[in-house]
Every structure is written in C-alpha cells, then in structure tokens.
PDB file of C-alpha atoms in Angstrom:
ATOM      1  CA  UNK A   1       0.000   0.000   0.000  1.00  0.00           C
ATOM      2  CA  UNK A   2       1.297   3.475  -0.936  1.00  0.00           C
ATOM      3  CA  UNK A   3       1.419   6.377   1.454  1.00  0.00           C
ATOM      4  CA  UNK A   4       0.001   9.782   0.534  1.00  0.00           C
ATOM      5  CA  UNK A   5       3.509  11.186   0.136  1.00  0.00           C
ATOM      6  CA  UNK A   6       4.448   8.421  -2.313  1.00  0.00           C
ATOM      7  CA  UNK A   7       1.322   9.000  -4.391  1.00  0.00           C
ATOM      8  CA  UNK A   8       1.962  12.745  -4.533  1.00  0.00           C
ATOM      9  CA  UNK A   9       5.612  12.178  -5.403  1.00  0.00           C
ATOM     10  CA  UNK A  10       4.746   9.769  -8.229  1.00  0.00           C
ATOM     11  CA  UNK A  11       2.122  12.202  -9.614  1.00  0.00           C
ATOM     12  CA  UNK A  12       4.631  15.064  -9.558  1.00  0.00           C
ATOM     13  CA  UNK A  13       7.328  12.915 -11.095  1.00  0.00           C
ATOM     14  CA  UNK A  14       5.011  11.921 -13.967  1.00  0.00           C
ATOM     15  CA  UNK A  15       4.126  15.544 -14.783  1.00  0.00           C
ATOM     16  CA  UNK A  16       7.819  16.484 -14.708  1.00  0.00           C
ATOM     17  CA  UNK A  17       8.530  14.013 -17.521  1.00  0.00           C
ATOM     18  CA  UNK A  18       6.836  16.296 -20.052  1.00  0.00           C
ATOM     19  CA  UNK A  19       8.447  19.625 -20.961  1.00  0.00           C
ATOM     20  CA  UNK A  20       6.868  22.516 -19.046  1.00  0.00           C
ATOM     21  CA  UNK A  21       6.532  26.002 -20.519  1.00  0.00           C
ATOM     22  CA  UNK A  22       5.211  29.252 -19.032  1.00  0.00           C
ATOM     23  CA  UNK A  23       2.292  31.084 -20.654  1.00  0.00           C
ATOM     24  CA  UNK A  24       3.239  34.710 -21.373  1.00  0.00           C
ATOM     25  CA  UNK A  25      -0.345  35.759 -20.580  1.00  0.00           C
ATOM     26  CA  UNK A  26      -1.268  34.198 -17.239  1.00  0.00           C
ATOM     27  CA  UNK A  27       2.307  33.155 -16.272  1.00  0.00           C
ATOM     28  CA  UNK A  28       1.153  29.628 -15.332  1.00  0.00           C
ATOM     29  CA  UNK A  29       3.183  26.577 -16.286  1.00  0.00           C
ATOM     30  CA  UNK A  30       1.709  23.945 -18.577  1.00  0.00           C
ATOM     31  CA  UNK A  31       2.907  21.200 -20.877  1.00  0.00           C
ATOM     32  CA  UNK A  32       3.918  22.062 -24.439  1.00  0.00           C
ATOM     33  CA  UNK A  33       0.894  20.235 -25.815  1.00  0.00           C
ATOM     34  CA  UNK A  34      -1.479  22.645 -24.002  1.00  0.00           C
ATOM     35  CA  UNK A  35       0.157  25.847 -25.277  1.00  0.00           C
ATOM     36  CA  UNK A  36       0.626  27.642 -28.597  1.00  0.00           C
ATOM     37  CA  UNK A  37       4.167  28.410 -29.679  1.00  0.00           C
ATOM     38  CA  UNK A  38       4.609  31.927 -31.002  1.00  0.00           C
ATOM     39  CA  UNK A  39       7.559  33.324 -32.940  1.00  0.00           C
ATOM     40  CA  UNK A  40       8.513  36.736 -34.302  1.00  0.00           C
ATOM     41  CA  UNK A  41       8.200  36.949 -38.072  1.00  0.00           C
ATOM     42  CA  UNK A  42      11.718  38.292 -38.467  1.00  0.00           C
ATOM     43  CA  UNK A  43      13.335  40.435 -41.172  1.00  0.00           C
ATOM     44  CA  UNK A  44      12.567  43.691 -39.350  1.00  0.00           C
ATOM     45  CA  UNK A  45       8.844  42.996 -38.965  1.00  0.00           C
ATOM     46  CA  UNK A  46       7.047  43.308 -35.629  1.00  0.00           C
ATOM     47  CA  UNK A  47       4.447  40.626 -36.428  1.00  0.00           C
ATOM     48  CA  UNK A  48       3.968  37.589 -34.181  1.00  0.00           C
ATOM     49  CA  UNK A  49       3.127  34.273 -35.862  1.00  0.00           C
ATOM     50  CA  UNK A  50       1.595  31.070 -34.514  1.00  0.00           C
ATOM     51  CA  UNK A  51       4.000  28.158 -34.963  1.00  0.00           C
ATOM     52  CA  UNK A  52       1.470  25.335 -35.286  1.00  0.00           C
ATOM     53  CA  UNK A  53       4.080  22.626 -35.905  1.00  0.00           C
ATOM     54  CA  UNK A  54       6.439  24.036 -33.240  1.00  0.00           C
ATOM     55  CA  UNK A  55       9.341  23.893 -35.691  1.00  0.00           C
ATOM     56  CA  UNK A  56       9.912  27.477 -36.864  1.00  0.00           C
ATOM     57  CA  UNK A  57      13.345  28.948 -36.340  1.00  0.00           C
ATOM     58  CA  UNK A  58      14.002  31.564 -33.721  1.00  0.00           C
ATOM     59  CA  UNK A  59      13.076  32.344 -30.168  1.00  0.00           C
ATOM     60  CA  UNK A  60       9.642  31.132 -29.152  1.00  0.00           C
ATOM     61  CA  UNK A  61       7.067  32.247 -26.613  1.00  0.00           C
ATOM     62  CA  UNK A  62       4.188  30.154 -25.287  1.00  0.00           C
ATOM     63  CA  UNK A  63       0.539  31.122 -24.782  1.00  0.00           C
ATOM     64  CA  UNK A  64      -2.627  29.292 -23.749  1.00  0.00           C
ATOM     65  CA  UNK A  65      -5.025  29.258 -26.733  1.00  0.00           C
ATOM     66  CA  UNK A  66      -7.640  31.384 -24.940  1.00  0.00           C
ATOM     67  CA  UNK A  67      -8.859  34.928 -25.304  1.00  0.00           C
ATOM     68  CA  UNK A  68      -8.187  35.675 -21.638  1.00  0.00           C
ATOM     69  CA  UNK A  69      -4.499  34.766 -21.840  1.00  0.00           C
ATOM     70  CA  UNK A  70      -4.195  36.700 -25.104  1.00  0.00           C
ATOM     71  CA  UNK A  71      -5.754  39.778 -23.487  1.00  0.00           C
ATOM     72  CA  UNK A  72      -3.416  39.467 -20.496  1.00  0.00           C
ATOM     73  CA  UNK A  73      -0.392  39.140 -22.771  1.00  0.00           C
ATOM     74  CA  UNK A  74      -1.391  42.251 -24.731  1.00  0.00           C
ATOM     75  CA  UNK A  75      -2.114  44.199 -21.525  1.00  0.00           C
ATOM     76  CA  UNK A  76       1.235  43.223 -19.994  1.00  0.00           C
ATOM     77  CA  UNK A  77       3.082  43.900 -23.294  1.00  0.00           C
ATOM     78  CA  UNK A  78       4.482  40.403 -23.018  1.00  0.00           C
ATOM     79  CA  UNK A  79       4.998  39.888 -26.767  1.00  0.00           C
ATOM     80  CA  UNK A  80       7.617  42.640 -26.964  1.00  0.00           C
ATOM     81  CA  UNK A  81       9.565  41.296 -23.987  1.00  0.00           C
ATOM     82  CA  UNK A  82       9.398  37.627 -24.935  1.00  0.00           C
ATOM     83  CA  UNK A  83      10.083  38.089 -28.637  1.00  0.00           C
ATOM     84  CA  UNK A  84      12.517  41.030 -28.729  1.00  0.00           C
ATOM     85  CA  UNK A  85      10.299  43.898 -29.882  1.00  0.00           C
ATOM     86  CA  UNK A  86       7.561  41.985 -31.709  1.00  0.00           C
ATOM     87  CA  UNK A  87       4.186  43.576 -30.964  1.00  0.00           C
ATOM     88  CA  UNK A  88       1.765  42.747 -33.826  1.00  0.00           C
ATOM     89  CA  UNK A  89      -0.460  39.993 -32.461  1.00  0.00           C
ATOM     90  CA  UNK A  90      -3.184  40.079 -35.129  1.00  0.00           C
ATOM     91  CA  UNK A  91      -2.239  36.648 -36.517  1.00  0.00           C
ATOM     92  CA  UNK A  92      -2.459  35.188 -33.007  1.00  0.00           C
ATOM     93  CA  UNK A  93      -5.860  36.837 -32.443  1.00  0.00           C
ATOM     94  CA  UNK A  94      -7.177  35.424 -35.733  1.00  0.00           C
ATOM     95  CA  UNK A  95      -5.874  31.950 -34.876  1.00  0.00           C
ATOM     96  CA  UNK A  96      -7.505  31.933 -31.428  1.00  0.00           C
ATOM     97  CA  UNK A  97     -10.818  33.320 -32.699  1.00  0.00           C
ATOM     98  CA  UNK A  98     -10.877  30.823 -35.593  1.00  0.00           C
ATOM     99  CA  UNK A  99     -10.230  27.988 -33.140  1.00  0.00           C
ATOM    100  CA  UNK A 100     -13.056  29.203 -30.922  1.00  0.00           C
ATOM    101  CA  UNK A 101     -15.500  29.325 -33.842  1.00  0.00           C
ATOM    102  CA  UNK A 102     -14.476  25.856 -35.029  1.00  0.00           C
ATOM    103  CA  UNK A 103     -14.929  24.448 -31.519  1.00  0.00           C
ATOM    104  CA  UNK A 104     -18.367  26.081 -31.207  1.00  0.00           C
ATOM    105  CA  UNK A 105     -21.380  24.235 -32.629  1.00  0.00           C
ATOM    106  CA  UNK A 106     -20.749  20.833 -34.124  1.00  0.00           C
ATOM    107  CA  UNK A 107     -20.469  21.066 -37.858  1.00  0.00           C
ATOM    108  CA  UNK A 108     -21.133  18.212 -40.222  1.00  0.00           C
ATOM    109  CA  UNK A 109     -17.914  16.939 -41.706  1.00  0.00           C
ATOM    110  CA  UNK A 110     -17.601  17.068 -45.469  1.00  0.00           C
ATOM    111  CA  UNK A 111     -14.947  14.359 -45.595  1.00  0.00           C
ATOM    112  CA  UNK A 112     -15.907  11.372 -47.700  1.00  0.00           C
ATOM    113  CA  UNK A 113     -14.255   7.994 -47.769  1.00  0.00           C
ATOM    114  CA  UNK A 114     -11.804   7.509 -50.605  1.00  0.00           C
ATOM    115  CA  UNK A 115     -12.465   4.667 -52.988  1.00  0.00           C
ATOM    116  CA  UNK A 116      -9.964   1.835 -52.686  1.00  0.00           C
ATOM    117  CA  UNK A 117      -7.938   1.374 -55.841  1.00  0.00           C
ATOM    118  CA  UNK A 118      -7.234  -2.239 -56.813  1.00  0.00           C
ATOM    119  CA  UNK A 119      -4.057  -3.154 -58.688  1.00  0.00           C
ATOM    120  CA  UNK A 120      -4.472  -4.174 -62.325  1.00  0.00           C
ATOM    121  CA  UNK A 121      -1.890  -6.920 -62.352  1.00  0.00           C
ATOM    122  CA  UNK A 122      -4.392  -9.692 -63.044  1.00  0.00           C
ATOM    123  CA  UNK A 123      -2.983 -11.906 -60.298  1.00  0.00           C
ATOM    124  CA  UNK A 124      -6.066 -11.436 -58.092  1.00  0.00           C
ATOM    125  CA  UNK A 125      -8.268 -13.827 -60.146  1.00  0.00           C
TER     126      UNK A 125
END
C-alpha cells in the first residue's frame, strides 16, 4: 500500500517528464501540448506568428489558446519582452478566434471515404 507522500511524489514525477513552458499571458506553467508556440516573423517585422508545428526557427514564446491569456499578454506587453520587440499579435488573435468558432457548434464533416484502388496486375483472379 502506498502512502500519501508516495502518491503525490509519483504524480509530480510523472508531470515532470513532459516539458513545461510558461504562458506569457497568465504566467502559469503547462505542458507544451497545451500551449501555442509563437515566434517573431523576423526580417525587421514586428508581427507575431503562430508556430502550429512548433518547428519554426528563432526564439519562441508560449501562450494558452484562450482569449483571456491573449488579453493578459497584450495588456502586460508580453509579446515585446518575450520576442525582442515583436508587438503585432493580429495573426495570433485570428488563430484563437478561428479555433473558438471551429470548436463552437458541431459542424457536419464534409470528408468522404476515398475509394480503394485495386491493382491491375491480373494476379487477383
């Protein structure tokens, strides 16, 4: 039988296995899978881009995909500090609002099953 301390230790140890990042809006830590990675566009631009694949080059900042964390980040001017002068968060706003609309009412999927193509080698007979 496990003691309470052992259970708490094993729960904390499991959450430490995944990389933790800090949201620039609310300043709370969360796993990478729960946060959006943001990068500065570069080449003298002040735009901030959403790095959906988490592979873009350059310094990254992390944000919860919620309007509240976005508003906090804008209010605190966190984009400029985290991404060296980048302030244009319109792409991030569009991404979050588009995600909210897509998660709203259930929409019927327009995906249809692809027809299976059979080889024409003649060996199937």
